[in-house]
XYZ file of C-alpha atoms in Angstrom:
352
model
C -102.308 90.878 -19.351
C -100.003 93.592 -20.758
C -99.285 93.539 -24.474
C -95.733 93.294 -25.790
C -95.862 96.997 -26.593
C -96.948 97.923 -23.064
C -94.214 95.710 -21.646
C -91.701 97.271 -24.027
C -92.700 100.722 -22.871
C -92.354 99.645 -19.252
C -88.801 98.417 -19.787
C -87.808 101.452 -21.837
C -89.154 103.793 -19.163
C -87.283 101.886 -16.461
C -84.058 102.151 -18.423
C -84.339 105.775 -19.493
C -85.805 107.122 -16.238
C -85.279 104.821 -13.252
C -81.887 103.469 -14.312
C -80.652 106.478 -16.277
C -76.870 106.697 -16.420
C -76.268 103.132 -15.212
C -75.506 99.818 -16.886
C -79.135 98.876 -16.420
C -80.235 101.731 -18.675
C -78.645 100.076 -21.714
C -79.762 96.590 -20.645
C -83.391 97.536 -20.004
C -83.671 99.440 -23.283
C -82.183 96.478 -25.141
C -84.756 94.153 -23.569
C -87.509 96.560 -24.570
C -86.355 96.365 -28.182
C -86.107 92.563 -28.361
C -89.306 90.659 -29.170
C -87.649 87.415 -28.097
C -86.674 88.892 -24.743
C -90.148 90.316 -24.199
C -91.717 86.941 -24.988
C -89.438 85.413 -22.375
C -90.524 88.013 -19.805
C -94.154 87.246 -20.612
C -93.557 83.627 -19.556
C -93.720 84.902 -15.970
C -96.977 85.803 -14.208
C -97.941 89.428 -14.813
C -96.912 90.548 -11.336
C -93.470 89.005 -11.813
C -92.535 90.891 -15.002
C -91.239 94.085 -13.418
C -87.843 95.194 -14.728
C -86.184 95.357 -11.302
C -87.108 91.734 -10.582
C -86.165 90.355 -14.010
C -82.854 92.224 -14.041
C -82.069 90.932 -10.556
C -82.907 87.384 -11.700
C -80.493 87.758 -14.635
C -77.857 89.156 -12.274
C -78.392 86.169 -9.978
C -77.685 83.804 -12.867
C -74.562 85.789 -13.723
C -73.313 85.584 -10.137
C -74.063 81.856 -10.071
C -71.872 81.297 -13.148
C -74.776 80.364 -15.412
C -74.527 83.468 -17.605
C -70.754 83.992 -17.953
C -70.947 86.470 -20.842
C -73.278 88.676 -18.844
C -71.042 88.389 -15.779
C -68.001 89.407 -17.831
C -69.813 92.379 -19.359
C -70.970 93.556 -15.946
C -67.453 93.193 -14.530
C -66.052 95.217 -17.434
C -68.763 97.850 -17.166
C -69.482 97.412 -20.876
C -73.059 98.538 -21.495
C -73.283 97.324 -25.093
C -71.886 93.893 -24.237
C -74.150 93.680 -21.199
C -77.200 94.531 -23.301
C -76.445 91.818 -25.853
C -75.575 89.263 -23.180
C -78.753 90.020 -21.215
C -80.963 89.490 -24.256
C -79.163 86.228 -25.007
C -79.289 84.991 -21.404
C -82.975 85.813 -21.029
C -83.769 83.991 -24.267
C -81.675 80.911 -23.458
C -82.437 80.682 -19.754
C -86.087 81.699 -19.760
C -87.170 78.878 -17.449
C -84.462 79.733 -14.928
C -85.368 83.422 -14.951
C -89.055 82.610 -14.535
C -88.267 80.242 -11.665
C -86.168 82.832 -9.818
C -88.741 85.569 -10.371
C -91.511 83.298 -9.090
C -89.627 82.507 -5.865
C -88.071 85.845 -5.133
C -88.965 89.494 -4.669
C -86.726 92.552 -4.939
C -85.078 93.406 -1.665
C -84.880 97.022 -0.520
C -81.672 98.819 0.311
C -81.625 98.804 4.119
C -78.574 101.045 4.538
C -79.219 103.826 7.032
C -82.019 102.283 9.058
C -79.790 101.802 12.086
C -79.374 105.575 12.315
C -83.049 105.976 13.210
C -83.566 102.649 15.000
C -80.724 102.793 17.496
C -81.778 105.975 19.338
C -85.451 104.946 19.252
C -84.764 101.483 20.696
C -82.481 102.964 23.348
C -85.199 105.500 24.201
C -87.823 102.762 24.582
C -85.521 100.786 26.880
C -84.740 103.889 28.941
C -88.435 104.629 29.483
C -89.013 101.114 30.815
C -85.751 100.908 32.738
C -84.763 97.778 30.818
C -81.288 96.327 31.285
C -81.592 93.991 28.287
C -83.747 93.813 25.175
C -84.921 91.202 22.705
C -85.380 92.509 19.176
C -88.245 91.256 16.999
C -88.069 92.610 13.447
C -91.317 92.369 11.463
C -90.765 92.214 7.718
C -87.156 91.471 8.591
C -85.892 90.995 5.045
C -82.337 89.776 5.737
C -82.376 90.670 9.424
C -79.990 93.595 9.074
C -82.122 95.653 11.480
C -81.307 93.050 14.124
C -77.608 94.007 14.107
C -78.439 97.617 15.018
C -76.392 97.457 18.233
C -73.322 96.140 16.388
C -73.165 98.888 13.734
C -71.087 102.061 13.927
C -73.306 105.113 13.474
C -72.184 108.697 12.913
C -74.374 111.763 12.625
C -73.779 115.042 10.861
C -73.673 116.911 14.198
C -70.641 114.889 15.297
C -72.446 112.495 17.629
C -71.861 108.762 17.385
C -73.678 105.635 18.517
C -73.120 101.898 18.343
C -69.830 100.067 17.911
C -66.997 102.325 16.688
C -64.978 99.277 15.646
C -67.760 97.759 13.550
C -67.007 96.865 9.912
C -70.465 98.220 9.065
C -70.633 102.000 9.087
C -73.819 104.036 8.809
C -74.182 107.801 8.644
C -77.202 110.007 9.120
C -77.804 113.686 8.610
C -79.571 115.434 11.492
C -81.882 118.363 10.760
C -83.855 120.591 13.097
C -82.889 122.055 16.421
C -82.421 118.885 18.481
C -79.599 116.386 18.537
C -80.184 112.655 18.544
C -79.982 111.372 22.153
C -76.987 109.215 22.907
C -78.498 106.803 25.428
C -76.645 103.452 25.142
C -78.662 100.461 24.048
C -78.923 97.671 26.652
C -77.535 94.271 25.814
C -79.412 92.421 23.080
C -80.266 88.896 24.269
C -82.527 87.793 21.404
C -82.692 88.555 17.679
C -85.839 87.303 15.952
C -87.091 88.056 12.459
C -90.608 87.582 11.103
C -91.209 87.573 7.378
C -93.469 85.844 4.884
C -90.317 85.078 2.883
C -87.302 85.528 5.165
C -83.770 85.682 3.843
C -81.217 83.504 5.634
C -77.861 85.251 5.379
C -76.115 81.955 6.174
C -77.623 80.371 3.042
C -75.473 80.813 -0.065
C -78.431 81.123 -2.466
C -80.172 83.685 -0.262
C -77.012 85.728 0.156
C -76.408 85.643 -3.592
C -79.936 86.920 -4.202
C -79.255 89.934 -1.985
C -76.132 90.641 -4.018
C -78.123 90.207 -7.222
C -80.522 92.941 -6.097
C -77.627 95.421 -6.081
C -77.014 96.804 -9.619
C -73.688 95.508 -10.957
C -72.160 98.970 -11.355
C -72.487 99.890 -7.677
C -69.299 98.390 -6.193
C -69.468 100.612 -3.109
C -72.929 99.282 -2.259
C -71.791 95.726 -2.964
C -68.882 96.155 -0.536
C -71.212 97.577 2.117
C -73.628 94.680 1.593
C -70.845 92.128 1.960
C -69.904 93.707 5.307
C -73.553 93.642 6.417
C -73.904 90.013 5.396
C -70.765 89.014 7.293
C -71.906 90.856 10.420
C -75.390 89.298 10.328
C -74.004 85.828 9.620
C -71.704 86.025 12.643
C -74.794 85.951 14.900
C -77.665 84.675 12.736
C -81.149 85.630 13.954
C -83.954 83.203 14.588
C -86.182 83.462 11.502
C -89.910 82.794 11.748
C -91.829 82.420 8.496
C -95.436 83.526 8.280
C -97.983 86.276 8.694
C -96.730 88.934 11.110
C -99.938 89.153 13.106
C -100.199 85.396 13.538
C -96.524 84.762 14.297
C -95.934 87.733 16.598
C -97.110 86.045 19.849
C -94.707 83.144 19.275
C -91.845 85.537 18.564
C -92.478 87.561 21.708
C -92.664 84.398 23.798
C -89.130 83.553 22.689
C -87.687 86.694 24.281
C -86.305 85.882 27.764
C -88.619 86.950 30.598
C -86.112 89.377 32.101
C -85.639 91.285 28.813
C -87.809 93.948 27.193
C -89.236 92.730 23.872
C -88.821 95.498 21.269
C -90.800 94.971 18.093
C -89.411 96.805 15.054
C -91.286 97.753 11.890
C -89.536 99.729 9.163
C -91.740 100.469 6.188
C -93.382 97.083 6.682
C -96.961 97.948 7.654
C -97.936 99.615 4.376
C -98.302 96.135 2.889
C -101.031 95.294 5.412
C -104.646 96.339 5.229
C -105.835 98.925 7.807
C -107.727 96.157 9.600
C -104.612 93.987 9.722
C -102.582 96.889 11.124
C -105.092 97.268 13.957
C -104.873 93.542 14.676
C -101.092 93.959 14.852
C -101.542 96.744 17.405
C -103.912 94.565 19.437
C -101.361 91.727 19.422
C -98.825 94.057 21.018
C -101.340 95.101 23.659
C -102.303 91.485 24.386
C -98.676 90.462 24.782
C -98.091 93.124 27.439
C -100.295 91.543 30.104
C -97.353 89.967 31.908
C -94.528 92.396 31.106
C -93.924 95.577 29.126
C -93.576 95.364 25.351
C -92.121 98.141 23.206
C -92.702 98.942 19.548
C -90.374 101.088 17.444
C -91.780 102.072 14.053
C -90.521 103.954 11.017
C -93.525 104.108 8.708
C -95.153 106.508 6.297
C -97.371 109.244 7.688
C -100.570 107.694 9.019
C -99.498 104.102 8.351
C -98.633 103.001 11.912
C -101.887 102.820 13.916
C -102.033 105.037 17.018
C -98.723 106.775 16.251
C -99.272 110.562 16.073
C -98.420 112.303 12.807
C -97.649 115.898 13.920
C -100.566 116.865 11.676
C -98.569 115.923 8.578
C -100.347 114.905 5.393
C -100.243 111.352 4.137
C -97.885 110.648 1.235
C -95.918 113.750 2.188
C -92.539 112.274 1.317
C -91.279 111.521 4.809
C -91.924 108.981 7.541
C -92.754 109.147 11.237
C -90.501 107.562 13.843
C -92.612 106.196 16.666
C -91.909 104.740 20.120
C -94.682 102.886 21.946
C -94.610 101.119 25.313
C -97.430 98.732 26.265
C -98.012 97.408 29.753
C -100.707 96.668 32.333
C -103.572 97.541 29.966
C -102.049 100.910 29.151
C -100.094 102.161 26.172
C -97.903 105.221 25.793
C -97.416 105.965 22.097
C -95.344 108.896 20.912
C -93.950 110.208 17.657
C -90.305 111.018 18.396
C -89.186 112.256 14.996
C -89.424 112.453 11.241
C -87.102 110.745 8.790
C -86.452 110.812 5.074
C -84.586 108.649 2.533
C -85.090 105.408 4.458
C -83.431 106.815 7.551
C -80.521 108.711 6.057
C -82.044 112.033 7.169
C -83.507 112.428 10.654
C -85.223 115.135 12.685
C -85.430 114.077 16.343
C -88.356 115.874 17.989
C -88.904 114.215 21.370
C -87.813 115.474 24.768
C -85.249 113.033 26.095
């Protein structure tokens, strides 16, 4: 168990390094300097004491109207007032913060993933000759990947994909000598998410938690999130709770027979053991006995089993975009590109 000093150093480092120049810098440093606040943090299990999670829990309480002084300070952009209000709220509402931290986990920023997913899904469908697809997102978070066909995507080379009238806009920078292919995506007839702790965008508490994970001084990201939430809520996905390997067969069975199931993983497999990743691959192969099944992956180098790595080193700072098609006891697995910054930068490398 970390000592108060170690915890204090953790919060100070988060403020001065990770959150430098933001409201959270002043708040995190203030928490690191308050023994009462640190004692409150220590009321949570050790793995639930990370600054990003505790600050999001405090933000959640502010958004829910339970920490009005903190909400006012955040709205005013007043770092000193926010620091004082955060220390006070954490001390007064320790049980509530601990409860939120115990139930929740920080949610990643998913902006930009559509820029790499759309062309890869369309490529998988083209290779099979599919006229419709059913999307199955593993580690779906809030299911934003499942609206990939309804997002407007623009690339730095002037090409566009998706819905030009969409309220959700995504941009991606293309590097290298090849343009992203502009094959249209077939109609999406099923949207299914698998997650150990799925977020239901139609649930007010879940939606508020997503907003709480956005730092309060990022209004542009908050506006983008609100648009993403509204788009996802207009056609909510089917959410399946559980272990990805165990739930995957059920999810695939829910895709209509005349549609190509496309399983999506975006930085989701790194949380699984190597053995579990292989079992995931075998599940895909097993499911393809009666019809083709596709898998589109954006994972770190060497993380997605069977996906080539171009000879790149692990932990090299970028990810590999893979397209795999399983069917009739055969599998064609190809790396089609590299991407950086969670999909905001893409090098398409496949012949299309």
